[in-house]
mmCIF file of C-alpha atoms in Angstrom:
data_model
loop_
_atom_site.group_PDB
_atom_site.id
_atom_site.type_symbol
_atom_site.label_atom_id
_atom_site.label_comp_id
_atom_site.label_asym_id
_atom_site.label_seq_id
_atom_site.Cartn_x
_atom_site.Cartn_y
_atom_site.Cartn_z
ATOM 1 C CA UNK A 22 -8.927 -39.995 -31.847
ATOM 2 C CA UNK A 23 -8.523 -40.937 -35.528
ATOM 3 C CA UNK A 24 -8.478 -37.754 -37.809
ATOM 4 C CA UNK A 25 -11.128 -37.984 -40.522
ATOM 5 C CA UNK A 26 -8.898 -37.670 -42.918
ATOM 6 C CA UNK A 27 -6.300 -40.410 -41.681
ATOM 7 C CA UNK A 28 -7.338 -42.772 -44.442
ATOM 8 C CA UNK A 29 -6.705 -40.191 -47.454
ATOM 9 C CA UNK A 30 -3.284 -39.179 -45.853
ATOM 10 C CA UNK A 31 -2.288 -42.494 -45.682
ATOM 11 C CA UNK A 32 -2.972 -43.340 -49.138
ATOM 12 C CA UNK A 33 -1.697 -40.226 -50.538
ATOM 13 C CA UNK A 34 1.735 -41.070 -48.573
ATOM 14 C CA UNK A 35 1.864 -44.381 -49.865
ATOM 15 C CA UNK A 36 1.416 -43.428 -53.452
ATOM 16 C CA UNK A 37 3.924 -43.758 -55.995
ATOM 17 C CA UNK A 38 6.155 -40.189 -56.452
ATOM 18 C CA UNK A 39 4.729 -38.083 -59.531
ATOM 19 C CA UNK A 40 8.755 -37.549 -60.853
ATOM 20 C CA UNK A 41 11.761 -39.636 -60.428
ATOM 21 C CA UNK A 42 13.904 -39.947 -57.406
ATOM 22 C CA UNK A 43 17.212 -38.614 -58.432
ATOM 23 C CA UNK A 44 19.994 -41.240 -59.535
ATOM 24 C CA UNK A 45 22.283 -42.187 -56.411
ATOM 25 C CA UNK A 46 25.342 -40.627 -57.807
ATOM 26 C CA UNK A 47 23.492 -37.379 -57.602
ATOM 27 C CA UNK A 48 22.363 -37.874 -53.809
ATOM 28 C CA UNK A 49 26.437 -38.521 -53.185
ATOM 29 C CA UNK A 50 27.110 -35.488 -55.560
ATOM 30 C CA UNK A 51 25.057 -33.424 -52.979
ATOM 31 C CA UNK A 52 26.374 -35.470 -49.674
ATOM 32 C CA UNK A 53 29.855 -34.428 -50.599
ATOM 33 C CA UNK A 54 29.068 -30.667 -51.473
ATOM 34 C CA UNK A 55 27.153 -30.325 -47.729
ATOM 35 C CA UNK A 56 29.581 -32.244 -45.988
ATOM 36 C CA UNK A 57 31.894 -29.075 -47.441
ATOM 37 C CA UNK A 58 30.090 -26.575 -46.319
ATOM 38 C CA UNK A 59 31.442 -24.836 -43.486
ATOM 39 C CA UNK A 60 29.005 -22.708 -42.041
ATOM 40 C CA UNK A 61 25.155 -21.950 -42.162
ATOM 41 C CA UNK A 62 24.946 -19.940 -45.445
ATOM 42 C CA UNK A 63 27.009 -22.207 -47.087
ATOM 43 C CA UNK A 64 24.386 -25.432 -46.186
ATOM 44 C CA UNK A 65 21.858 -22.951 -47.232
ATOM 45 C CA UNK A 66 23.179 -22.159 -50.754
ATOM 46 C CA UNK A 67 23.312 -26.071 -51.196
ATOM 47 C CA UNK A 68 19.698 -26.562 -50.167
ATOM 48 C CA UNK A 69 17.964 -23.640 -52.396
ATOM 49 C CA UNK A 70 18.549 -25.502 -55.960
ATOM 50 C CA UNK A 71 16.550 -28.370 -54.219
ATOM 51 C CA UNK A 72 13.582 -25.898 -54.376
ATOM 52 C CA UNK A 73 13.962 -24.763 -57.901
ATOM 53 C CA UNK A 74 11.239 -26.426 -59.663
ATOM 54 C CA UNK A 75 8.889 -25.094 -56.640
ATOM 55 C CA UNK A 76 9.479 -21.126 -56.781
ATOM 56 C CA UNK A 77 6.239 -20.449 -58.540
ATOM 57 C CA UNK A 78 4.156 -22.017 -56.092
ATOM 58 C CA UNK A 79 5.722 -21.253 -53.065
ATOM 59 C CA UNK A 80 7.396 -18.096 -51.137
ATOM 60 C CA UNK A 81 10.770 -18.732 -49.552
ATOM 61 C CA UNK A 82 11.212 -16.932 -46.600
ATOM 62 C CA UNK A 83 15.347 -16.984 -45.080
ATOM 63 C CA UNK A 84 15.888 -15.567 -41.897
ATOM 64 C CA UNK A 85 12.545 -14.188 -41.130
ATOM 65 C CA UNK A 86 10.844 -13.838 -37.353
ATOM 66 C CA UNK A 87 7.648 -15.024 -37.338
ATOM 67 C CA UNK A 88 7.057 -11.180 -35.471
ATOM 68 C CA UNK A 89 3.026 -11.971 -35.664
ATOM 69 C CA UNK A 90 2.997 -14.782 -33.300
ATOM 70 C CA UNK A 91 1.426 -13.183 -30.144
ATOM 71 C CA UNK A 92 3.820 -13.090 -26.827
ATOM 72 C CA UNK A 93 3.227 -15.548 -23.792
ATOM 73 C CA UNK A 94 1.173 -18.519 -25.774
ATOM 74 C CA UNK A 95 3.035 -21.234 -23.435
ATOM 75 C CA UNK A 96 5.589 -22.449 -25.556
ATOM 76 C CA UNK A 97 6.879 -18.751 -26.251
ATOM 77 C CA UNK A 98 6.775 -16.958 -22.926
ATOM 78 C CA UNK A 99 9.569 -14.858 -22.881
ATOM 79 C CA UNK A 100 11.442 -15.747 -26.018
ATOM 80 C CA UNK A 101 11.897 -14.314 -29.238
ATOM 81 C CA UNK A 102 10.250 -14.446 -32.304
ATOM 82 C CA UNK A 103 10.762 -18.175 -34.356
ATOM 83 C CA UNK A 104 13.175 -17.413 -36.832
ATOM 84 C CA UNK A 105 13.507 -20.477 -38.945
ATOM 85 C CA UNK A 106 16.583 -19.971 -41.753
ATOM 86 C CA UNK A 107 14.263 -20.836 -44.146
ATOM 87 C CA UNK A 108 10.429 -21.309 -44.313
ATOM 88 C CA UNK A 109 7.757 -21.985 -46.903
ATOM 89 C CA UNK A 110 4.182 -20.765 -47.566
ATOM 90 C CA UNK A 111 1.567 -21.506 -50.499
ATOM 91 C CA UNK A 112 1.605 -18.432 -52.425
ATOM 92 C CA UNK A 113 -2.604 -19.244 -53.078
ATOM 93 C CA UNK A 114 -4.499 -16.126 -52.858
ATOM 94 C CA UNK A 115 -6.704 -17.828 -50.598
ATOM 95 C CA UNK A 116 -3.992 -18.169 -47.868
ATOM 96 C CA UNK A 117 -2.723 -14.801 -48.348
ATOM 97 C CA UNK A 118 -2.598 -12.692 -45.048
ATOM 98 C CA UNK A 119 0.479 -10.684 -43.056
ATOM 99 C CA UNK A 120 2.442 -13.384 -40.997
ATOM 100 C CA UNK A 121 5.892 -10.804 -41.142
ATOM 101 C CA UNK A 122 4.472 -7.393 -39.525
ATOM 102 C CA UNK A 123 4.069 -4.174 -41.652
ATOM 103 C CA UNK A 124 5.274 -6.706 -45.054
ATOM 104 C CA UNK A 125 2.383 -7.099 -47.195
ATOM 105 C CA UNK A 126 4.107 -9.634 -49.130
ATOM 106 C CA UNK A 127 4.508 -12.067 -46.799
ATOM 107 C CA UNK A 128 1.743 -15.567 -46.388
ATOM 108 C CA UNK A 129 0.455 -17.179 -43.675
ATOM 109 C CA UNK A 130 0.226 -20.812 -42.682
ATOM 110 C CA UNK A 131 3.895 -21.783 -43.564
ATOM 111 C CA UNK A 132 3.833 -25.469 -44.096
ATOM 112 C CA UNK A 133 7.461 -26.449 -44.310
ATOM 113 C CA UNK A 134 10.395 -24.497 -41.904
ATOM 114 C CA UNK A 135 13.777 -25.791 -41.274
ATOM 115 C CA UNK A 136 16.952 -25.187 -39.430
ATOM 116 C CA UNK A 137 20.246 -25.863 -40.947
ATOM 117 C CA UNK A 138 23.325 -26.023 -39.368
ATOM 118 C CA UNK A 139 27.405 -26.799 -40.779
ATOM 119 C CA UNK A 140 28.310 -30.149 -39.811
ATOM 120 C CA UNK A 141 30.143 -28.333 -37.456
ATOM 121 C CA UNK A 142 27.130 -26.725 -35.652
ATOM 122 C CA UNK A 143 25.099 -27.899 -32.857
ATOM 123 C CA UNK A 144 22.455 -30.073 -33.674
ATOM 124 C CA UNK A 145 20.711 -30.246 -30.495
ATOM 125 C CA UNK A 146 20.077 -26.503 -31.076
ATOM 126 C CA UNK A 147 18.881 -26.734 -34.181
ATOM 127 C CA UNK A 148 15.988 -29.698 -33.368
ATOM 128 C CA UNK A 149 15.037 -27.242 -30.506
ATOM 129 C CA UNK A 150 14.850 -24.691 -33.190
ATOM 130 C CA UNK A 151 12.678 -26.161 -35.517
ATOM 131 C CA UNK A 152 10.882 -28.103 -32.678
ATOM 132 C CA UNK A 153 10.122 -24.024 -31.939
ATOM 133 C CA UNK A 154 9.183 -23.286 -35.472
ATOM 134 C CA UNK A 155 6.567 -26.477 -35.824
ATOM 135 C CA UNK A 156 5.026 -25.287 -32.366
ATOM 136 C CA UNK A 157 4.713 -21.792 -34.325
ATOM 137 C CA UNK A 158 2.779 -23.259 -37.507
ATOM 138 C CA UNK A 159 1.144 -25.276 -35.717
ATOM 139 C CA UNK A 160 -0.640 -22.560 -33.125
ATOM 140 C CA UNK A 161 -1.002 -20.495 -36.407
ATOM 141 C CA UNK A 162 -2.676 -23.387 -38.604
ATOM 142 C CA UNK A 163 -4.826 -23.592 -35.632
ATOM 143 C CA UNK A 164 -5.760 -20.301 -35.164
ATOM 144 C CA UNK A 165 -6.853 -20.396 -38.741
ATOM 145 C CA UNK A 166 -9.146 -23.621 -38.483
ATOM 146 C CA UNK A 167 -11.002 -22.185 -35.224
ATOM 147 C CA UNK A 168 -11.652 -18.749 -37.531
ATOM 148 C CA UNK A 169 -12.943 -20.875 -40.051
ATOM 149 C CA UNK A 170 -14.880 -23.078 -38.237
#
C-alpha cells in the first residue's frame, strides 16, 4: 500500500539541497583522515564536526542504551538494550519524553542512529547493529503514532 504521503517525500527528496555540497577536495580531505583512524572513537571524533551546524536542533546521544525499549518485543528477546555509538533526536518540545531511564534530558523518537566501526572492524557487525537500532526507532515511532491516533 502506497503511504499518503509518498508523493510529498518524493518531491522533497528530489529537491535541490538548501546549502552547497562540499568541494571534492574536502570529501578526500575527510576520506584520508577516516581511512586513519584506527579504532571506534577515533571514526567518531571524525564524524562529530559533520554535525556542527546541527547542535541546536538536535541532541547527540554517544554510547547510550536505548534502556526504555520494553524486553521480549520479537526482535529483542533476550538481548540487550540497542546501543547505537551515536544517535539523534529533535530537541522540539513537542517530542520531548524519557527514552534513557531516570535521564530527564534525554528525547524520544530518535530519527538518525549509526554504528561506526575502524576500517579495521567488522562490518557485518556493525549493519546488524544498526539493522538493531532502526528496528528500535522504528517500534518506538510506532508506538507513538498508535498513542496519537
Amino acid at each position: 500500500m502506497t503511504p499518503k504521503n509518498a508523493k510529498a517525500t518524493l518531491d522533497r527528496l528530489n529537491r535541490s539541497r538548501r546549502t552547497a555540497s562540499p568541494p571534492e577536495s574536502q570529501y578526500q580531505l575527510y576520506c584520508e583522515k577516516i581511512e586513519a583512524a584506527g579504532n571506534e572513537a577515533a571514526v567518531v571524533q571524525r564524524i562529530l564536526p559533520l554535525f556542527k551546524d546541527y547542535d541546536r536542533k538536535y541532541n547527540v546521544d554517544m554510547n547510550r542504551a536505548f534502556v526504555a525499549l520494553p524486553k521480549d518485543l520479537g526482535f529483542n528477546d533476550g538481548l540487550s538494550a540497542p546501543s547505537p555509538t551515536l544517535s539523534r533526536a529533535s530537541r522540539k518540545k513537542s517530542v520531548r519524553a524519557v527514552r534513557f531511564k531516570d535521564d530527564l534530558t534525554s528525547t524520544t523518537l530518535p530519527h538518525f542512529a549509526g554504528e561506526w566501526k575502524s576500517r579495521t572492524g567488522d562490518m557485518d557487525e556493525a549493519m546488524l547493529q544498526s539493522g538493531y537500532d532502526g528496528a528500535a526507532m522504528v517500534y518506538g515511532r510506532n508506538q507513538a503514532r498508535e498513542y496519537l491516533g
